[in-house]
Coordinates of C-alpha atoms in Angstrom, one line a residue:
Chain W
X12 CA -98.7 136.4 -76.3
X13 CA -95.6 138.4 -77.4
X14 CA -95.0 139.2 -81.0
X15 CA -91.4 138.0 -81.0
X16 CA -92.2 134.2 -80.9
X17 CA -94.4 134.0 -84.0
X18 CA -92.1 136.3 -85.9
X19 CA -89.0 134.1 -85.0
X20 CA -90.9 130.9 -86.0
X21 CA -91.9 132.5 -89.3
X22 CA -88.4 133.7 -90.0
X23 CA -86.8 130.4 -89.2
X24 CA -89.3 128.5 -91.3
X25 CA -88.9 130.9 -94.2
X26 CA -85.1 130.9 -94.1
X27 CA -85.1 127.1 -93.7
X28 CA -87.3 126.6 -96.8
X29 CA -85.3 129.1 -98.7
X30 CA -82.0 127.3 -97.9
X31 CA -83.6 123.9 -98.7
X32 CA -84.5 125.1 -102.2
X33 CA -80.8 126.0 -103.0
X34 CA -78.6 123.7 -105.0
X35 CA -75.8 123.5 -102.5
X36 CA -75.9 120.3 -100.3
X37 CA -74.6 122.1 -97.2
X38 CA -77.2 124.8 -97.6
X39 CA -79.8 122.1 -97.8
X40 CA -78.5 120.7 -94.6
X41 CA -78.5 124.0 -92.8
X42 CA -82.0 124.6 -94.1
X43 CA -83.2 121.5 -92.5
X44 CA -81.6 122.4 -89.2
X45 CA -83.4 125.8 -89.3
X46 CA -86.7 124.1 -90.3
X47 CA -86.6 121.6 -87.5
X48 CA -85.8 124.3 -85.0
X49 CA -88.6 126.4 -86.2
X50 CA -90.9 123.4 -85.6
X51 CA -89.5 122.9 -82.1
X52 CA -90.1 126.5 -81.3
X53 CA -93.6 126.2 -82.7
X54 CA -94.3 123.3 -80.3
X55 CA -92.9 125.3 -77.4
X56 CA -95.1 128.2 -78.2
X57 CA -98.1 125.9 -78.1
X58 CA -97.3 125.1 -74.5
X59 CA -98.1 128.7 -73.5
X60 CA -101.8 128.0 -73.8
X61 CA -102.0 127.6 -70.0
X62 CA -99.5 130.4 -69.1
X63 CA -96.1 131.7 -69.7
X64 CA -94.1 130.9 -66.5
X65 CA -91.7 128.0 -66.5
X66 CA -93.5 124.9 -65.0
X67 CA -91.4 124.5 -61.8
X68 CA -93.1 123.7 -58.6
X69 CA -93.3 126.9 -56.6
X70 CA -93.5 129.1 -59.6
X71 CA -96.5 131.4 -59.6
X72 CA -99.4 130.3 -61.7
X73 CA -100.1 130.4 -64.6
X74 CA -97.3 128.1 -65.6
X75 CA -96.9 126.8 -69.2
X76 CA -97.8 123.3 -70.2
X77 CA -94.9 120.9 -69.8
X78 CA -96.1 118.3 -72.3
X79 CA -95.0 120.1 -75.5
X80 CA -91.5 120.5 -73.9
X81 CA -91.3 116.8 -73.5
X82 CA -92.4 116.4 -77.1
X83 CA -89.6 118.8 -78.2
X84 CA -87.0 116.6 -76.4
X85 CA -88.0 113.6 -78.4
X86 CA -88.2 115.7 -81.6
X87 CA -84.7 117.0 -81.1
X88 CA -83.3 113.5 -80.7
X89 CA -85.1 112.2 -83.7
X90 CA -84.1 115.2 -85.9
X91 CA -80.5 114.8 -84.8
X92 CA -80.5 111.2 -86.1
X93 CA -82.3 112.2 -89.2
X94 CA -80.0 115.1 -90.0
X95 CA -76.9 112.9 -89.5
X96 CA -78.4 110.4 -92.0
X97 CA -79.1 113.3 -94.4
X98 CA -75.5 114.4 -94.1
X99 CA -74.2 110.9 -95.0
X100 CA -76.5 110.8 -98.0
X101 CA -75.4 114.2 -99.2
X102 CA -71.7 113.2 -98.7
X103 CA -72.2 110.1 -100.9
X104 CA -74.1 112.0 -103.5
X105 CA -71.4 114.8 -103.6
X106 CA -68.7 112.1 -104.0
X107 CA -70.6 110.7 -106.9
X108 CA -71.6 113.8 -108.8
X109 CA -69.0 116.4 -107.7
X110 CA -69.4 118.9 -105.0
X111 CA -71.6 121.9 -104.8
X112 CA -74.5 121.3 -107.2
X113 CA -77.4 119.0 -106.5
X114 CA -78.9 119.7 -109.9
X115 CA -76.2 117.5 -111.4
X116 CA -77.7 114.5 -109.6
X117 CA -80.2 113.7 -112.4
X118 CA -79.6 109.9 -112.9
X119 CA -83.3 109.2 -112.1
X120 CA -84.7 111.7 -114.7
X121 CA -86.0 110.0 -117.7
Chain R
X9 CA -98.0 91.0 -71.7
X10 CA -100.4 92.6 -74.0
X11 CA -100.7 91.3 -77.6
X12 CA -100.9 94.8 -79.0
X13 CA -97.2 95.4 -78.3
X14 CA -95.9 92.1 -79.8
X15 CA -95.8 93.3 -83.5
X16 CA -93.7 96.2 -82.4
X17 CA -91.4 94.5 -79.9
X18 CA -90.7 91.3 -81.9
X19 CA -89.1 93.0 -84.9
X20 CA -87.3 95.6 -82.8
X21 CA -85.8 93.1 -80.5
X22 CA -85.1 90.8 -83.4
X23 CA -83.3 93.6 -85.2
X24 CA -81.0 94.2 -82.2
X25 CA -80.3 90.5 -81.8
X26 CA -79.6 90.0 -85.5
X27 CA -76.6 92.3 -85.3
X28 CA -74.9 89.4 -83.6
X29 CA -75.1 87.2 -86.7
X30 CA -74.0 87.5 -90.2
X31 CA -74.4 85.7 -93.5
X32 CA -76.8 82.8 -94.2
X33 CA -77.5 82.3 -90.5
X34 CA -78.6 85.9 -90.1
X35 CA -81.0 85.5 -93.0
X36 CA -82.7 82.5 -91.6
X37 CA -82.9 84.1 -88.1
X38 CA -84.5 87.1 -89.7
X39 CA -87.1 84.9 -91.4
X40 CA -87.9 83.2 -88.0
X41 CA -88.3 86.6 -86.3
X42 CA -90.5 87.9 -89.1
X43 CA -92.6 84.8 -89.0
X44 CA -93.1 85.2 -85.3
X45 CA -94.1 88.8 -85.9
X46 CA -96.6 87.6 -88.5
X47 CA -98.0 85.1 -86.0
X48 CA -98.4 88.0 -83.5
X49 CA -100.2 89.9 -86.2
X50 CA -102.7 87.0 -86.6
X51 CA -103.0 86.8 -82.9
X52 CA -103.8 90.5 -82.8
X53 CA -106.4 90.0 -85.4
X54 CA -108.1 87.3 -83.3
X55 CA -107.9 89.3 -80.1
X56 CA -109.3 92.5 -81.5
X57 CA -112.3 90.7 -83.0
X58 CA -114.4 91.7 -80.0
X59 CA -113.0 95.2 -79.4
X60 CA -109.8 97.2 -79.2
X61 CA -106.8 96.5 -77.0
X62 CA -105.5 99.6 -75.4
X63 CA -102.3 99.8 -73.6
X64 CA -100.8 102.6 -71.5
X65 CA -97.1 102.6 -71.6
X66 CA -95.5 102.8 -68.2
X67 CA -98.9 102.9 -66.5
X68 CA -99.3 106.7 -67.0
X69 CA -103.0 107.8 -67.1
X70 CA -104.4 108.8 -70.5
X71 CA -104.4 111.1 -72.3
X72 CA -100.9 112.1 -71.0
X73 CA -99.5 108.6 -71.1
X74 CA -98.5 107.1 -74.4
X75 CA -101.2 104.8 -75.8
X76 CA -100.8 101.8 -78.0
X77 CA -104.2 101.0 -79.4
X78 CA -104.9 97.9 -81.5
X79 CA -108.4 98.2 -82.9
X80 CA -109.8 96.0 -85.7
X81 CA -108.6 98.5 -88.3
X82 CA -105.0 98.6 -87.1
X83 CA -105.0 94.8 -86.7
X84 CA -106.3 94.4 -90.2
X85 CA -103.4 96.4 -91.6
X86 CA -100.8 94.9 -89.3
X87 CA -101.9 91.4 -90.2
X88 CA -101.7 92.0 -94.0
X89 CA -98.4 93.8 -93.9
X90 CA -96.8 91.2 -91.7
X91 CA -97.6 88.4 -94.2
X92 CA -96.1 90.4 -97.1
X93 CA -93.0 91.3 -95.0
X94 CA -92.4 87.6 -94.2
X95 CA -92.5 86.8 -97.9
X96 CA -90.3 89.7 -98.7
X97 CA -87.7 88.2 -96.3
X98 CA -88.1 84.8 -98.1
X99 CA -87.5 86.6 -101.4
X100 CA -84.4 88.3 -99.9
X101 CA -83.1 84.9 -98.9
X102 CA -83.2 83.7 -102.5
X103 CA -82.0 87.0 -104.0
X104 CA -78.8 87.4 -106.0
X105 CA -78.4 91.1 -105.1
X106 CA -75.2 92.0 -103.2
X107 CA -76.9 94.3 -100.8
X108 CA -78.9 91.5 -99.1
X109 CA -75.5 90.0 -98.0
X110 CA -74.6 93.2 -96.0
X111 CA -75.0 92.5 -92.3
X112 CA -77.1 95.6 -91.8
X113 CA -79.7 94.6 -94.4
X114 CA -81.9 92.4 -92.4
X115 CA -81.8 94.4 -89.1
X116 CA -82.9 97.5 -91.2
X117 CA -85.6 95.4 -92.8
X118 CA -86.9 94.4 -89.4
X119 CA -86.9 98.0 -88.1
X120 CA -88.9 99.0 -91.2
X121 CA -91.5 96.4 -90.2
X122 CA -91.4 97.6 -86.6
X123 CA -91.8 101.2 -87.6
X124 CA -94.8 100.3 -89.9
X125 CA -96.5 98.3 -87.2
X126 CA -95.9 101.0 -84.6
X127 CA -97.4 103.6 -86.9
X128 CA -100.5 101.4 -87.4
X129 CA -100.8 100.8 -83.6
X130 CA -100.0 104.3 -82.4
X131 CA -102.8 105.8 -80.3
X132 CA -101.6 109.4 -80.4
X133 CA -100.2 111.8 -82.9
X134 CA -96.8 112.1 -81.4
X135 CA -96.3 108.3 -81.2
X136 CA -97.2 108.2 -84.9
X137 CA -94.4 110.7 -85.6
X138 CA -91.8 108.6 -83.7
X139 CA -92.7 105.4 -85.5
X140 CA -92.9 107.0 -88.9
X141 CA -89.4 108.4 -88.4
X142 CA -88.2 104.9 -87.7
X143 CA -90.0 103.7 -90.8
X144 CA -88.6 106.5 -92.9
X145 CA -85.0 106.2 -91.8
X146 CA -85.0 102.4 -92.3
X147 CA -86.6 102.6 -95.7
X148 CA -84.2 105.4 -96.9
X149 CA -81.2 103.5 -95.6
X150 CA -82.3 100.3 -97.3
X151 CA -82.7 102.1 -100.6
X152 CA -79.3 103.8 -100.2
X153 CA -77.8 100.4 -99.8
X154 CA -79.2 99.2 -103.1
X155 CA -77.1 97.6 -105.8
X156 CA -78.6 100.2 -108.1
X157 CA -76.2 103.2 -108.1
X158 CA -79.1 105.6 -108.3
X159 CA -80.2 104.4 -104.8
X160 CA -78.5 107.3 -103.0
X161 CA -80.2 109.9 -105.1
X162 CA -83.6 108.2 -104.7
X163 CA -83.1 107.9 -101.0
X164 CA -82.3 111.6 -100.7
X165 CA -85.5 112.5 -102.5
X166 CA -87.6 110.3 -100.3
X167 CA -85.8 111.4 -97.2
X168 CA -86.2 115.2 -97.9
X169 CA -90.0 114.8 -98.6
X170 CA -90.4 112.6 -95.6
X171 CA -88.7 115.1 -93.4
X172 CA -91.1 117.7 -94.7
X173 CA -94.0 115.4 -94.1
X174 CA -92.8 114.8 -90.5
X175 CA -92.7 118.6 -90.2
X176 CA -96.4 118.6 -91.2
X177 CA -97.1 116.0 -88.6
X178 CA -95.3 118.0 -85.8
X179 CA -97.2 121.1 -86.8
X180 CA -100.4 119.1 -86.6
X181 CA -99.5 117.8 -83.2
X182 CA -98.8 121.4 -82.0
X183 CA -102.1 122.7 -83.4
X184 CA -104.1 119.8 -81.9
X185 CA -102.5 120.4 -78.6
X186 CA -103.2 124.2 -78.8
X187 CA -106.8 123.8 -79.8
X188 CA -108.0 120.9 -77.5
X189 CA -105.1 120.2 -75.2
X190 CA -104.6 116.5 -76.1
X191 CA -102.7 114.4 -78.7
X192 CA -104.6 111.1 -78.1
X193 CA -106.7 110.1 -81.1
X194 CA -109.6 108.9 -79.0
X195 CA -109.5 112.0 -76.8
X196 CA -109.3 114.2 -79.9
X197 CA -112.3 112.3 -81.4
X198 CA -114.4 112.8 -78.2
X199 CA -113.6 116.5 -77.9
X200 CA -116.9 118.4 -78.4
X201 CA -117.2 120.0 -81.8
X202 CA -117.7 123.5 -80.3
X203 CA -114.3 123.7 -78.7
X204 CA -112.5 122.7 -81.9
X205 CA -111.3 126.0 -83.2
X206 CA -109.9 126.8 -86.7
X207 CA -106.6 125.3 -85.4
X208 CA -108.2 121.9 -85.2
X209 CA -109.2 122.1 -88.9
X210 CA -105.6 123.1 -89.9
X211 CA -104.2 120.3 -87.8
X212 CA -106.5 117.8 -89.7
X213 CA -105.4 119.3 -93.0
X214 CA -101.8 118.9 -92.1
X215 CA -102.3 115.4 -90.9
X216 CA -104.0 114.6 -94.2
X217 CA -101.0 116.1 -96.1
X218 CA -98.8 113.9 -94.0
X219 CA -100.7 110.7 -94.8
X220 CA -101.0 111.7 -98.4
X221 CA -97.2 112.0 -98.6
X222 CA -96.9 108.6 -97.0
X223 CA -99.3 107.0 -99.5
X224 CA -98.1 109.1 -102.5
X225 CA -101.5 110.5 -103.2
X226 CA -101.4 112.7 -106.2
X227 CA -100.0 116.1 -105.4
X228 CA -97.6 114.4 -103.0
X229 CA -96.4 111.6 -105.2
X230 CA -93.2 112.9 -106.8
X231 CA -90.8 110.9 -104.7
X232 CA -92.6 107.6 -105.2
X233 CA -91.6 106.2 -108.7
X234 CA -88.0 107.2 -108.3
X235 CA -87.6 105.9 -104.8
X236 CA -89.4 102.6 -105.4
X237 CA -87.6 102.0 -108.7
X238 CA -84.1 102.3 -107.1
X239 CA -84.9 100.2 -104.0
X240 CA -83.6 96.6 -103.8
X241 CA -86.3 94.2 -105.1
X242 CA -87.2 92.6 -101.7
X243 CA -87.6 96.1 -100.2
X244 CA -89.4 97.5 -103.2
X245 CA -91.9 94.7 -102.9
X246 CA -92.9 95.8 -99.4
X247 CA -92.5 99.5 -99.9
X248 CA -94.9 99.6 -102.9
X249 CA -97.4 97.2 -101.5
X250 CA -97.8 97.6 -97.7
X251 CA -95.7 100.6 -96.6
X252 CA -97.7 102.9 -98.8
X253 CA -100.8 101.6 -97.0
X254 CA -99.9 103.7 -94.0
X255 CA -101.5 106.7 -95.6
X256 CA -104.6 104.7 -96.6
X257 CA -104.9 103.6 -93.0
X258 CA -104.7 107.2 -92.0
X259 CA -107.5 108.2 -94.4
X260 CA -109.7 105.5 -93.0
X261 CA -108.9 106.7 -89.5
X262 CA -109.4 110.4 -90.1
X263 CA -112.6 110.2 -92.1
X264 CA -114.3 107.9 -89.7
X265 CA -112.9 109.3 -86.4
X266 CA -113.9 112.9 -87.1
X267 CA -117.3 112.6 -88.8
X268 CA -118.0 116.3 -88.2
X269 CA -115.0 117.4 -90.2
X270 CA -115.0 114.5 -92.7
X271 CA -117.1 116.1 -95.4
X272 CA -114.5 118.3 -97.2
X273 CA -111.8 115.6 -96.5
X274 CA -113.9 113.0 -98.4
X275 CA -114.5 115.4 -101.3
X276 CA -110.8 116.1 -101.5
X277 CA -109.9 112.4 -101.4
X278 CA -112.4 111.7 -104.1
X279 CA -110.9 114.2 -106.5
X280 CA -107.3 113.3 -105.6
X281 CA -107.9 109.6 -105.8
X282 CA -109.6 109.8 -109.2
X283 CA -106.7 112.0 -110.5
X284 CA -104.2 109.6 -109.0
X285 CA -105.8 106.6 -110.6
X286 CA -105.6 108.2 -114.0
X287 CA -102.2 109.8 -113.6
X288 CA -100.7 106.6 -112.2
X289 CA -102.2 104.5 -115.0
X290 CA -100.8 106.9 -117.7
X291 CA -97.4 107.1 -116.0
X292 CA -97.3 103.3 -115.9
X293 CA -98.3 103.0 -119.6
X294 CA -95.8 105.7 -120.5
X295 CA -92.6 104.5 -118.8
X296 CA -90.0 102.2 -120.2
X297 CA -88.9 100.5 -117.0
X298 CA -90.7 97.5 -115.6
X299 CA -90.1 98.3 -111.9
X300 CA -91.0 102.0 -112.5
X301 CA -94.2 100.9 -114.3
X302 CA -95.2 98.9 -111.2
X303 CA -94.4 101.8 -108.9
X304 CA -96.6 104.1 -111.0
X305 CA -99.3 101.4 -111.0
X306 CA -99.2 101.6 -107.2
X307 CA -100.0 105.3 -107.5
X308 CA -103.0 104.3 -109.6
X309 CA -104.3 101.5 -107.4
X310 CA -103.9 103.7 -104.3
X311 CA -106.2 106.1 -106.2
X312 CA -108.9 103.3 -106.4
X313 CA -108.8 102.9 -102.6
X314 CA -108.8 106.6 -102.0
X315 CA -111.9 107.1 -104.1
X316 CA -113.6 104.3 -102.2
X317 CA -112.8 106.1 -98.9
X318 CA -114.0 109.3 -100.5
X319 CA -117.5 107.8 -101.2
X320 CA -117.6 106.9 -97.5
X321 CA -120.6 104.5 -97.5
X322 CA -120.3 101.2 -95.5
X323 CA -120.1 99.3 -98.8
X324 CA -117.3 101.4 -100.2
X325 CA -115.4 101.3 -96.9
X326 CA -115.6 97.5 -97.0
X327 CA -114.6 97.4 -100.7
X328 CA -111.7 99.8 -100.0
X329 CA -110.4 97.6 -97.1
X330 CA -110.8 94.5 -99.3
X331 CA -108.9 96.0 -102.2
X332 CA -106.2 97.3 -99.9
X333 CA -105.7 93.8 -98.6
X334 CA -105.7 92.2 -102.0
X335 CA -103.5 94.9 -103.6
X336 CA -100.8 94.1 -101.1
X337 CA -100.6 90.5 -102.3
X338 CA -100.9 91.4 -106.0
X339 CA -98.4 94.2 -106.1
X340 CA -95.8 92.5 -104.0
X341 CA -95.9 89.3 -106.2
X342 CA -95.6 91.4 -109.4
X343 CA -92.7 93.3 -108.1
X344 CA -90.9 90.2 -107.0
X345 CA -91.5 88.6 -110.4
X346 CA -90.2 91.8 -112.1
X347 CA -87.1 91.7 -109.8
X348 CA -86.5 88.0 -110.5
X349 CA -86.6 88.5 -114.2
X350 CA -84.4 91.6 -114.0
X351 CA -81.9 89.7 -111.9
X352 CA -81.1 87.6 -115.0
X353 CA -80.2 90.6 -117.1
X354 CA -76.6 91.0 -118.1
X355 CA -76.6 94.7 -117.1
X356 CA -78.3 96.1 -114.0
X357 CA -81.6 97.8 -114.5
X358 CA -85.2 97.0 -115.3
X359 CA -85.5 98.9 -118.6
X360 CA -87.7 97.1 -121.1
X361 CA -84.9 97.2 -123.7
X362 CA -82.7 95.5 -121.1
X363 CA -85.3 92.9 -120.2
X364 CA -86.6 92.1 -123.7
X365 CA -86.9 88.3 -124.0
X366 CA -85.4 87.6 -120.6
X367 CA -88.7 86.1 -119.5
X368 CA -88.3 83.3 -122.0
X369 CA -85.6 81.9 -119.8
X370 CA -88.0 81.5 -116.9
X371 CA -91.4 80.5 -118.2
X372 CA -92.7 79.8 -114.7
X373 CA -92.2 83.4 -113.8
X374 CA -94.2 84.2 -117.0
X375 CA -97.2 82.2 -115.8
X376 CA -97.1 83.8 -112.4
X377 CA -96.8 87.2 -114.0
X378 CA -99.8 86.6 -116.2
X379 CA -101.9 85.5 -113.2
X380 CA -100.8 88.4 -111.0
X381 CA -101.2 90.8 -113.9
X382 CA -104.8 89.6 -114.4
X383 CA -105.3 90.1 -110.7
X384 CA -104.0 93.7 -111.0
X385 CA -106.4 94.4 -113.9
X386 CA -109.3 92.8 -111.9
X387 CA -110.0 89.8 -114.1
X388 CA -111.8 86.8 -112.4
X389 CA -111.0 84.3 -111.0
X390 CA -108.3 86.3 -109.2
X391 CA -108.7 88.3 -106.0
X392 CA -108.3 91.6 -107.7
X393 CA -111.6 91.2 -109.3
X394 CA -113.5 91.1 -106.0
X395 CA -111.9 94.3 -104.7
X396 CA -112.6 96.3 -107.9
X397 CA -116.1 94.7 -108.2
X398 CA -116.8 95.9 -104.6
X399 CA -115.5 99.4 -105.4
X400 CA -117.5 99.7 -108.6
X401 CA -120.7 98.4 -107.0
X402 CA -120.3 100.8 -104.1
X403 CA -119.7 103.7 -106.5
X404 CA -122.8 102.7 -108.5
X405 CA -124.9 102.8 -105.4
X406 CA -123.9 106.4 -104.5
X407 CA -124.2 107.5 -108.2
X408 CA -120.6 108.6 -108.2
X409 CA -120.6 109.0 -112.0
X410 CA -117.3 110.9 -112.4
X411 CA -115.4 108.8 -110.0
X412 CA -116.7 105.6 -111.7
X413 CA -115.7 106.9 -115.1
X414 CA -112.2 107.8 -114.0
X415 CA -111.8 104.4 -112.3
X416 CA -113.2 102.6 -115.4
X417 CA -110.7 104.3 -117.6
X418 CA -107.9 103.6 -115.1
X419 CA -108.9 100.0 -115.0
X420 CA -108.7 99.8 -118.8
X421 CA -105.2 101.3 -118.8
X422 CA -104.2 98.8 -116.1
X423 CA -105.0 96.0 -118.6
X424 CA -103.0 97.7 -121.3
X425 CA -99.8 98.2 -119.4
X426 CA -99.7 94.8 -117.8
X427 CA -100.3 93.1 -121.2
X428 CA -97.6 95.3 -122.7
X429 CA -95.1 94.4 -120.0
X430 CA -95.8 90.8 -120.5
X431 CA -95.3 91.0 -124.3
X432 CA -92.1 93.0 -124.0
X433 CA -90.5 90.8 -121.4
X434 CA -91.8 87.3 -122.4
X435 CA -92.3 87.9 -126.1
X436 CA -88.9 88.1 -127.9
X437 CA -86.2 85.5 -127.8
X438 CA -83.7 85.2 -125.0
X439 CA -80.7 87.5 -125.4
X440 CA -77.3 86.0 -125.3
X441 CA -76.2 88.1 -122.4
X442 CA -78.8 86.6 -120.0
X443 CA -77.5 85.0 -116.9
X444 CA -78.4 81.3 -116.3
X445 CA -79.8 81.8 -112.8
X446 CA -81.8 84.6 -111.2
X447 CA -83.6 85.2 -107.9
X448 CA -85.7 82.4 -106.5
X449 CA -89.4 82.3 -107.2
X450 CA -90.6 80.9 -103.8
X451 CA -92.1 84.0 -102.5
X452 CA -94.0 85.2 -105.6
X453 CA -95.2 81.6 -106.0
X454 CA -96.8 81.7 -102.6
X455 CA -98.2 85.2 -103.1
X456 CA -99.8 84.4 -106.5
X457 CA -101.2 81.2 -104.9
X458 CA -102.9 83.4 -102.3
X459 CA -104.2 85.7 -105.0
X460 CA -105.9 82.8 -106.8
X461 CA -107.1 81.2 -103.6
X462 CA -108.7 84.5 -102.4
X463 CA -110.2 84.9 -105.9
X464 CA -111.9 81.5 -105.9
X465 CA -112.8 81.6 -102.3
X466 CA -113.3 85.3 -101.4
X467 CA -115.5 84.8 -98.4
X468 CA -113.2 84.9 -95.4
X469 CA -111.3 88.1 -96.4
X470 CA -114.6 89.7 -97.5
X471 CA -116.1 88.9 -94.1
X472 CA -113.0 90.2 -92.3
X473 CA -113.2 93.5 -94.3
X474 CA -116.9 93.7 -93.7
X475 CA -116.5 93.2 -89.9
X476 CA -113.7 95.7 -89.8
X477 CA -115.7 98.3 -91.8
X478 CA -118.8 97.9 -89.6
X479 CA -116.6 98.3 -86.5
X480 CA -114.8 101.4 -87.6
X481 CA -118.0 103.1 -88.9
X482 CA -118.9 103.8 -85.3
X483 CA -116.2 106.0 -83.8
X484 CA -117.7 105.7 -80.3
X485 CA -116.5 102.1 -80.2
X486 CA -112.9 103.3 -80.6
X487 CA -113.3 106.0 -78.0
X488 CA -114.9 103.6 -75.5
X489 CA -112.2 101.1 -76.1
X490 CA -109.5 103.6 -75.1
X491 CA -111.4 105.4 -72.4
X492 CA -113.7 102.7 -70.9

């Protein structure tokens, strides 16, 4: 198992969470892109439990497990839909409260 | 055609077909679709009485293939949620809100139902993820549509936390796969305890965090009062009564399917549930908004069920199931009544100052609110009494002193805040700004009727809960049902 994969996953997750915690709506959005990609990479890494070669026929064993890769495909599609919905919500909220500071959206605090 | 698929396919196909209609016709078509779905839920309940129905999508062999598994526990939750959903649609038909006239409202409502059913019936972790995302996006979009201008903000809060929860679920899926090489619940449950590494425990913990977020169990509850308050009334009525039961379902599933790992999980649920019952009760007593009060009250009542799961004896599992069933009816009827009263207010919102005296204009809603409030507080002869009685008796038998004490205090607080709400809304004289007509009371009338009926005649539901509990207490039955 190489060191690069876990380090990349950790960096992406950390950066993602850091951006999500910012006040700027666009940073929040970018943060979620990073976070979802970190998760996809995590799933991909889990496929290496059987080996690290790409699972084509004819490739020498040990090939990696293709199931997590199928999961990632679905996860990418779902996160795309989710992120677009998030963008719409952020747009509506920015229109209502002014751009650039989510802390101004405090209507629900009481 | 397997019955297990019907509660997923009917609302999904119906949602697509409903896009062809608009206006009144669409609303009636939606009710027909939902009633069919409720019928399929009842059918499912009848078919799973003997054992689970397992379906492999596309004929792929398990555990690689996608499994849809309807066991008595899933059928129990699908059945109760479908009834509430149908009545939620009936309420939406008689609602004065502008958002229910939008052509996308009913299709989204149906995909919410499909997502919830799919999550109950999912036989593997990843399928659970897919259906939860459907549920989350539909719910968030419905709240963003709300007449309440705070809907967008509430929707964003919910959506962000749900994306985080889905992240937990994906991590859990990855860890399950890395430690035992499968995602199928039955296959996970039958994996020998020795091969489950530390990754398996982490996966279970993440899955618990996911379910806790879905049910708004205490440290994961911050989205719930905001989100539920801003949702349109017909949606709030299902969100706060049956959609939050997804996490409860998950706790039943996890504690009973993985008995070797269930010990710490039960301890955790006991503590969190008791805290939730107290915090929810105090939040409900402290807030100045009727809908928000009921949302906090959901937090408290979910705590009752969670404590019952934490005790983990056959009696407490039965009582937990029973109260989960009853709470769906009680809470949805209370929410609909709150919404119906609030719909008469001159200005939008469910603040007590805004609602003071409005109830006088609809005394029938007042009677229904009193009955449903009595049910929430657990006063006989309503159904809420039996659920709470069962939970307290089960707690007494296991000598769960601290849990019992917390629940008793929470039960007392329940009585205080429902009584206060009644006095504030139905006490003073009708304000001059009140509108002459509000939302229709058909759906809450039927729901309160069920509450009283199940209170006077608790046998059938109790038997159903007892049968389900006895079935799920033996995880080998579930495993054999999926892998014969």
